[in-house]
Coordinates of C-alpha atoms in Angstrom, one line a residue:
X1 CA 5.8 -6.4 -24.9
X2 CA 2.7 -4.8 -26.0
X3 CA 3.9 -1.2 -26.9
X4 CA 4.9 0.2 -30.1
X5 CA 6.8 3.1 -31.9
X6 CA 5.4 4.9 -35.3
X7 CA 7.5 7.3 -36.2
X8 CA 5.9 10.3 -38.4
X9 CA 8.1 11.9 -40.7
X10 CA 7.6 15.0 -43.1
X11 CA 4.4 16.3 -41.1
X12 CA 3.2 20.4 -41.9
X13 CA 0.5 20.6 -39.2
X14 CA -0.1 19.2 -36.1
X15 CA -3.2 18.0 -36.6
X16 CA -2.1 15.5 -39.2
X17 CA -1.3 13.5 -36.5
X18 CA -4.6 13.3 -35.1
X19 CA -5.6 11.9 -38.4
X20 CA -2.6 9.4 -38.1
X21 CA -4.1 8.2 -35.0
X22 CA -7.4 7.8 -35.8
X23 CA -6.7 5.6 -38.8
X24 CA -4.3 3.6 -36.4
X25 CA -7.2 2.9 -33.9
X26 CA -9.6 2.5 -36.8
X27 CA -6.9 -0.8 -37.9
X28 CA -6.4 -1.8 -34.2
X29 CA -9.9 -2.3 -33.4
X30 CA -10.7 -4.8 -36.1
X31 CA -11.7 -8.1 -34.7
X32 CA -9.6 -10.9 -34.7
X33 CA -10.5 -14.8 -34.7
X34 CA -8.0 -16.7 -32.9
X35 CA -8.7 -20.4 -32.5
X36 CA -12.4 -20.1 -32.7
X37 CA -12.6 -16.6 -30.7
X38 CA -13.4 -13.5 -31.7
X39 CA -11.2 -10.8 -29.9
X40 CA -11.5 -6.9 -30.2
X41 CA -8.4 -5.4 -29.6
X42 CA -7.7 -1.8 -28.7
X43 CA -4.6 0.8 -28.0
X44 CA -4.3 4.0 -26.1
X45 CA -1.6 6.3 -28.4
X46 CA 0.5 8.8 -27.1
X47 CA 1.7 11.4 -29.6
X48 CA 4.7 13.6 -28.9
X49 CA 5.8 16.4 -31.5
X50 CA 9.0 16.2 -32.5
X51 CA 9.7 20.2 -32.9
X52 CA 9.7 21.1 -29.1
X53 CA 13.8 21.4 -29.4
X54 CA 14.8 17.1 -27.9
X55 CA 18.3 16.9 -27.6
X56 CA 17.6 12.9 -28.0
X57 CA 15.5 10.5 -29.0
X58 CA 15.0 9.0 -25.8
X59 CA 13.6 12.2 -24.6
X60 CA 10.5 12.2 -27.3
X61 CA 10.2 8.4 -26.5
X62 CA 9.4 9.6 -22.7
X63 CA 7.0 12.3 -23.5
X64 CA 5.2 10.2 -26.0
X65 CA 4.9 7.1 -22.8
X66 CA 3.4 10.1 -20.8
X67 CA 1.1 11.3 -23.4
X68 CA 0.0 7.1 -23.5
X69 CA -0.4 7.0 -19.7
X70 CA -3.0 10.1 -19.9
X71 CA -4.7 8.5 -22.7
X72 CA -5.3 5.0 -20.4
X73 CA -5.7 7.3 -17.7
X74 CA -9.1 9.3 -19.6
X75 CA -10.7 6.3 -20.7
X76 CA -8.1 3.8 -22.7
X77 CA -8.9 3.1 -26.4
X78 CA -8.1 6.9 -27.2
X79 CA -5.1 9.1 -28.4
X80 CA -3.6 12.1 -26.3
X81 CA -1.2 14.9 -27.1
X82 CA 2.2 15.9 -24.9
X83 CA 1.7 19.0 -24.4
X84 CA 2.7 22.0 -22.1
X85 CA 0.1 21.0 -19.0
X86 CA 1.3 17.2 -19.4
X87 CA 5.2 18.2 -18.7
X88 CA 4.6 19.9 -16.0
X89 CA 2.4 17.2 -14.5
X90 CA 5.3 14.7 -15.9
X91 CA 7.9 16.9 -13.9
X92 CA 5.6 17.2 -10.7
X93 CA 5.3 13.7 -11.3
X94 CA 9.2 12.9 -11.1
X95 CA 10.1 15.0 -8.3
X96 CA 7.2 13.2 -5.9
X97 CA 8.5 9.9 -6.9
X98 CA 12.6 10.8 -6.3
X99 CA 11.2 12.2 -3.1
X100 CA 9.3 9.5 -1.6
X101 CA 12.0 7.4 -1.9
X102 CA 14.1 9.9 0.4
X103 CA 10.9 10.2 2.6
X104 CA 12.1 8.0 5.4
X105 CA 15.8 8.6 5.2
X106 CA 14.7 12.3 5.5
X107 CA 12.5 11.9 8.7
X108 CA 9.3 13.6 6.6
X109 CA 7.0 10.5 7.2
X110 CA 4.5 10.9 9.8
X111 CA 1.9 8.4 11.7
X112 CA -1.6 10.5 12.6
X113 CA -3.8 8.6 14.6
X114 CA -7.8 8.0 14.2
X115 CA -10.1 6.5 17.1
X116 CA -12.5 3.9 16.7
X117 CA -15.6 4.0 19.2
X118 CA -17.7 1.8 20.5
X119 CA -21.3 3.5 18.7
X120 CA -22.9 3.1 22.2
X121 CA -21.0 4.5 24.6
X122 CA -18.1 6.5 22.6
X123 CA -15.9 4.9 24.5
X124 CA -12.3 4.8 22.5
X125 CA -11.8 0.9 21.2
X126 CA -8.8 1.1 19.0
X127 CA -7.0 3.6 16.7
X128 CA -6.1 3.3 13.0
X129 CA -2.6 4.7 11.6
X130 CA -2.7 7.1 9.2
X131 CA 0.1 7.9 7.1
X132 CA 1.3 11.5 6.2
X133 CA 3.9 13.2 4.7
X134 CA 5.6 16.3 5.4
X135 CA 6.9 17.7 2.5
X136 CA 8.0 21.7 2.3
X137 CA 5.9 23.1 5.0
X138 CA 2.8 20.8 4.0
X139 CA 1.5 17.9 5.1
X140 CA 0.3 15.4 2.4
X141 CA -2.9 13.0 2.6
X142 CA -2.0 9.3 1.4
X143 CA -4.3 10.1 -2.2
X144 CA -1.2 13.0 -3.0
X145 CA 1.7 10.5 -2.3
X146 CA 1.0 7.1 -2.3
X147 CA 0.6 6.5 -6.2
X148 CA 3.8 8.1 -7.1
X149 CA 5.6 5.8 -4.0
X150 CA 3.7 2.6 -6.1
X151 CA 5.6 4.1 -9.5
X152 CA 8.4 4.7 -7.7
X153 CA 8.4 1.1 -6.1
X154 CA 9.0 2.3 -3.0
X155 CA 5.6 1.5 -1.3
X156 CA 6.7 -1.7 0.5
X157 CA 9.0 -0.1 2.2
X158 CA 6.9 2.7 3.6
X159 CA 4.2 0.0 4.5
X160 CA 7.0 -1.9 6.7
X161 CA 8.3 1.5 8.1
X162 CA 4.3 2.1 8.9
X163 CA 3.7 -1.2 10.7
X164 CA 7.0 -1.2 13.0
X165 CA 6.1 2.5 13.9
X166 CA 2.9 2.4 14.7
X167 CA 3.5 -0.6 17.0
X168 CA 6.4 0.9 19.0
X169 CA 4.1 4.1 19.5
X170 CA 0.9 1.9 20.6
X171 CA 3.1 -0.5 23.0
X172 CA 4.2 2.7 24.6
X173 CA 1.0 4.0 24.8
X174 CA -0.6 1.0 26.1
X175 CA 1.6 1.2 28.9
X176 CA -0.3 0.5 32.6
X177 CA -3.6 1.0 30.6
X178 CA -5.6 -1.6 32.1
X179 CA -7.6 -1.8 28.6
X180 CA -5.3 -1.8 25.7
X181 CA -6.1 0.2 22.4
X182 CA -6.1 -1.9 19.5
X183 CA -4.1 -0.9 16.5
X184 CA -5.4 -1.3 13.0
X185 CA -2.6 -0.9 10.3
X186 CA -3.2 -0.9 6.4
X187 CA -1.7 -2.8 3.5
X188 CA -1.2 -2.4 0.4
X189 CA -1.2 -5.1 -1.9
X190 CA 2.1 -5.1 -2.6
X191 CA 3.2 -5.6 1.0
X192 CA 1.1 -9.4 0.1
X193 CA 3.1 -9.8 -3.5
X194 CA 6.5 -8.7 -2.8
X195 CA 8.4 -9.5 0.7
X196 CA 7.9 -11.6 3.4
X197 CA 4.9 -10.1 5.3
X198 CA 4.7 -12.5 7.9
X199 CA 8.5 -12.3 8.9
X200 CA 7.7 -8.3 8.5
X201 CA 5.0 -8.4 11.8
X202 CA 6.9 -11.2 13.7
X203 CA 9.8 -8.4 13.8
X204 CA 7.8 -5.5 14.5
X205 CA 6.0 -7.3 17.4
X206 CA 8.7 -8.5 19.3
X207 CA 10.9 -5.4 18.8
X208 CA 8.4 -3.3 20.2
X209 CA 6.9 -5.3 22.3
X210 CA 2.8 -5.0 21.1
X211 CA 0.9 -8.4 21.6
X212 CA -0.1 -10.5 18.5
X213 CA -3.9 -9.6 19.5
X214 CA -3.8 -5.7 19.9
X215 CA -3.0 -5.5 16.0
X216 CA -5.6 -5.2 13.6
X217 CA -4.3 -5.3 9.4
X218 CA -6.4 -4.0 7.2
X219 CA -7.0 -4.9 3.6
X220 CA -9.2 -3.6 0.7
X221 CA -11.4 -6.3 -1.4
X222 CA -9.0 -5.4 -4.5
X223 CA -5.8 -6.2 -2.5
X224 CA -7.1 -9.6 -1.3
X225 CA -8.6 -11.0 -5.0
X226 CA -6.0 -9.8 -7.1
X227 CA -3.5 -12.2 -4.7
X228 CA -6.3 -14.3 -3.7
X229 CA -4.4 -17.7 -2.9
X230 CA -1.4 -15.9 -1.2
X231 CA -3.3 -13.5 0.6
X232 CA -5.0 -17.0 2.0
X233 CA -2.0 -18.6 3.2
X234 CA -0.5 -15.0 4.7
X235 CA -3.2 -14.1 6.5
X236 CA -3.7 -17.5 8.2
X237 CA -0.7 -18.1 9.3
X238 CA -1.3 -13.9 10.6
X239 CA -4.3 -15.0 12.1
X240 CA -2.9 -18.3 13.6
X241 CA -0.4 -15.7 15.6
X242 CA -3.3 -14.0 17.0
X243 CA -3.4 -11.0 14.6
X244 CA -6.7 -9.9 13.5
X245 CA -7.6 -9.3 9.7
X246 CA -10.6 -6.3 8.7
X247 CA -11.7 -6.2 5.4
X248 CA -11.9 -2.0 4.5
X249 CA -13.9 -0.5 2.5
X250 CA -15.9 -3.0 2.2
X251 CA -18.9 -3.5 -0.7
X252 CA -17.1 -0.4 -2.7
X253 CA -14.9 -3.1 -4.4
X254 CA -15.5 -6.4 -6.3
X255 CA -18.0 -7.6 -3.3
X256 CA -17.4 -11.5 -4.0
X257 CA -19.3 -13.0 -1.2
X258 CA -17.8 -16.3 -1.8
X259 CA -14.2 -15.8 -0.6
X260 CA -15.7 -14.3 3.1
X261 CA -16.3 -17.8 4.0
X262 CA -12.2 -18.7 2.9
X263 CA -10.9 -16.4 4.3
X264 CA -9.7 -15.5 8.0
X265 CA -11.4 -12.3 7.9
X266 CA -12.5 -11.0 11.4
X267 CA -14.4 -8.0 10.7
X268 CA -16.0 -6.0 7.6
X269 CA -15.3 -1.9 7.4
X270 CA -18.5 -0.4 5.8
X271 CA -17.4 1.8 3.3
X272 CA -17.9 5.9 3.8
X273 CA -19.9 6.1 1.0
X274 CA -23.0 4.1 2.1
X275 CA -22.3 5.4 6.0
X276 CA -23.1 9.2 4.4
X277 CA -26.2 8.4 2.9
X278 CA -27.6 5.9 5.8
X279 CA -30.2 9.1 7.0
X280 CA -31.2 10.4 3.0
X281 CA -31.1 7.4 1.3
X282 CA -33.5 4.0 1.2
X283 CA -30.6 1.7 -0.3
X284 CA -28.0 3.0 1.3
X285 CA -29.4 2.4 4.5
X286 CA -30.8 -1.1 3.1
X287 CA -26.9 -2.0 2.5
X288 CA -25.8 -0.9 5.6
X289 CA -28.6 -3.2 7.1
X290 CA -27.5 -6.4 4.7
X291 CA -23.7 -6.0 5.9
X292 CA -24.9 -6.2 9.5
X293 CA -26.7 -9.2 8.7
X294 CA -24.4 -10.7 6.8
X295 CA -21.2 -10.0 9.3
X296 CA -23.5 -11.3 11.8
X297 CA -24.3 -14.4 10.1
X298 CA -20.2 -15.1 9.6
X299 CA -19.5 -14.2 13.8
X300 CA -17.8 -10.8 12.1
X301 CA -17.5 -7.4 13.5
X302 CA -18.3 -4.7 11.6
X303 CA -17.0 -0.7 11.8
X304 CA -19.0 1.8 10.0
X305 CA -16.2 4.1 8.3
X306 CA -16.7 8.1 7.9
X307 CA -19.3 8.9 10.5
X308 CA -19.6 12.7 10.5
X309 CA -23.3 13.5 12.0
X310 CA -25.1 12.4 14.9
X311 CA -27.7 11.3 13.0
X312 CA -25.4 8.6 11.5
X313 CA -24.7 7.7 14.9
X314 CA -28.2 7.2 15.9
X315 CA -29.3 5.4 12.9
X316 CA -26.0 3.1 13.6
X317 CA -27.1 3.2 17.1
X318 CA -30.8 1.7 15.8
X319 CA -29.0 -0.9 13.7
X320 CA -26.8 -2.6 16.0
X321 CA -23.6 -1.4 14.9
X322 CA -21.0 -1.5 17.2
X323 CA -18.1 0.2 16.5
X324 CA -17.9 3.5 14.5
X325 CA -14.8 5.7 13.1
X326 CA -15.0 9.6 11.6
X327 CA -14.8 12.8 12.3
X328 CA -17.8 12.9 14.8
X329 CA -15.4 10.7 17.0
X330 CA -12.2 12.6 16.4
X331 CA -10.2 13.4 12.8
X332 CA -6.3 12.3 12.8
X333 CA -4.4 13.3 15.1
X334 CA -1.2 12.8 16.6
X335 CA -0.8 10.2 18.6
X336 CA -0.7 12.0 22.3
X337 CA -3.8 13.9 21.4
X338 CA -6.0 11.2 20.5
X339 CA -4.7 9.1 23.3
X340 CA -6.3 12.8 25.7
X341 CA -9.7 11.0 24.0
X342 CA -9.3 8.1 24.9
X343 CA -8.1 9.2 28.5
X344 CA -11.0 11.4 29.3
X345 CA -13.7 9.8 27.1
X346 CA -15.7 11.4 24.4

């Protein structure tokens, strides 16, 4: 593989081995000519002391891998210590991951629901799941859980439990409504790599019943071009079912224009962070502008993400955008209260 063990015997001070490491990067970074290329190699160190009372050397082994993953972590190329701060982070760390794999089993995962509005009339066009988790008395965001679920390859398994939920709850909810929500669901890129995604939505649309074209998956930039060709043939053969693809957060990622075009991409997301500055700042509101042009050039749709202000509405208003989502329209909610918004209108 590509990691390595030194280990430092008959050391005094702790700071010899910072001086250790430093001539080991100093070594590593070298440049190396292989077949007519020049290469310039680097390593991130982890350096755990062996004094702290280990029982066994697999236990110093562990703490120096954690000391490694904060080096990567602050910058790569760079050496870090294990230290008292790191093992509590490392224990924190553990616990998350042996309880998100209990998480369903346990009945602590949760589906809060956002609207999206038509930026016109506020009228309630779809909703996007939002995954939480109720863990001890709180209720954690994705950003607190979902990396340690990834570690703990457990993340394709939440993503499935995620899709089949939400589309029992919006078949229900759709119920005699003469104009049914639409339901946007996320994936992670996993849920493209590992699996079979496609056998994954047949199942959860005929169990509960939610038609092919009321469900909206959502992918990031990232997630799409790091599986590029199988994310092509998965989400054709979605699309050919009647599903519709949205590309989120879109132009925060690799923004390869290219692949729009190959792709069976229905609608862009405009990311939050060019949405908050569309009233303030010139190129924000320039890039805003140049996705609406561009998703109208491709026969797109296009939701701006994180609109908090009416101003942002009226500006989105101005441009032609027609569907908006954030927390002027509504934060997440559970699912019977945002369906009161969509009831009785904004």
């Amino acid at each position: 593989g590509d990691e390595f063990v030194i280990l430092v015997e008959d050391i005094e001070r702790v700071d010899e081995l910072q001086v250790v490491a430093d001539r080991l990067h100093a070594v590593l970074r070298e440049p190396v000519d292989i077949e007519g290329h020049r290469l310039h190699p680097s390593a991130s160190i982890g350096i755990a002391e062996g004094r702290r009372g280990y029982t066994s050397p697999e236990e110093l082994l562990r703490d120096a891998d954690t000391a490694m993953y904060r080096a990567k972590k602050e910058g790569r190329a760079r050496s870090a210590f294990f230290d008292q701060e790191l093992r509590e982070w490392a224990l924190r760390r553990l616990e998350l991951e042996n309880g998100i794999r209990l998480a369903i089993a346990q009945d602590e995962l949760e589906l809060h629901y956002q609207p999206v509005v038509d930026v016109a009339t506020g009228r309630v066009h779809g909703v996007e799941a939002l995954l939480r988790w109720r863990r001890g008395g709180r209720l954690l965001l994705p950003g607190e859980f979902l990396g340690h679920a990834t570690d703990a390859g457990a993340l394709t398994e939440i993503g499935t439990w995620a899709l089949r939920e939400a589309c029992e709850d919006i078949a229900r909810a759709n119920e005699g409504r003469s104009d049914a929500l639409r339901l946007s669901v996320n994936l992670a890129s996993c849920q493209l790599r590992e699996g079979d995604l496609i056998r994954t939505v047949d199942e959860a649309l005929e169990s509960s019943g939610l038609p092919a074209s009321n469900l909206v998956l959502e992918l990031t930039e990232t997630a799409i071009i790091e599986n590029a060709e199988q994310a092509a043939h998965v989400l054709s053969a979605l699309r050919e079912r009647g599903v519709r693809i949205h590309l989120d957060d879109f132009g925060a990622g690799y923004s390869g224009l290219a692949y729009l075009q190959q792709l069976p991409v229905d609608c862009l997301k405009i990311d939050r962070s060019f949405v908050s500055g569309i009233c303030e700042k010139p190129g924000d509101l320039a890039i805003v502008r140049a996705i609406l042009g561009l998703a109208e050039g491709l026969g797109m749709e296009v939701v701006a993400e994180g609109v908090e202000t009416g101003a942002q509405r009226g500006t989105l208003l101005d441009l032609g955008c027609p569907f908006a989502q954030g927390f002027l329209f509504g934060r997440p909610a559970d699912l019977p209260t945002t369906m009161a918004r969509a009831v009785v209108g904004l």
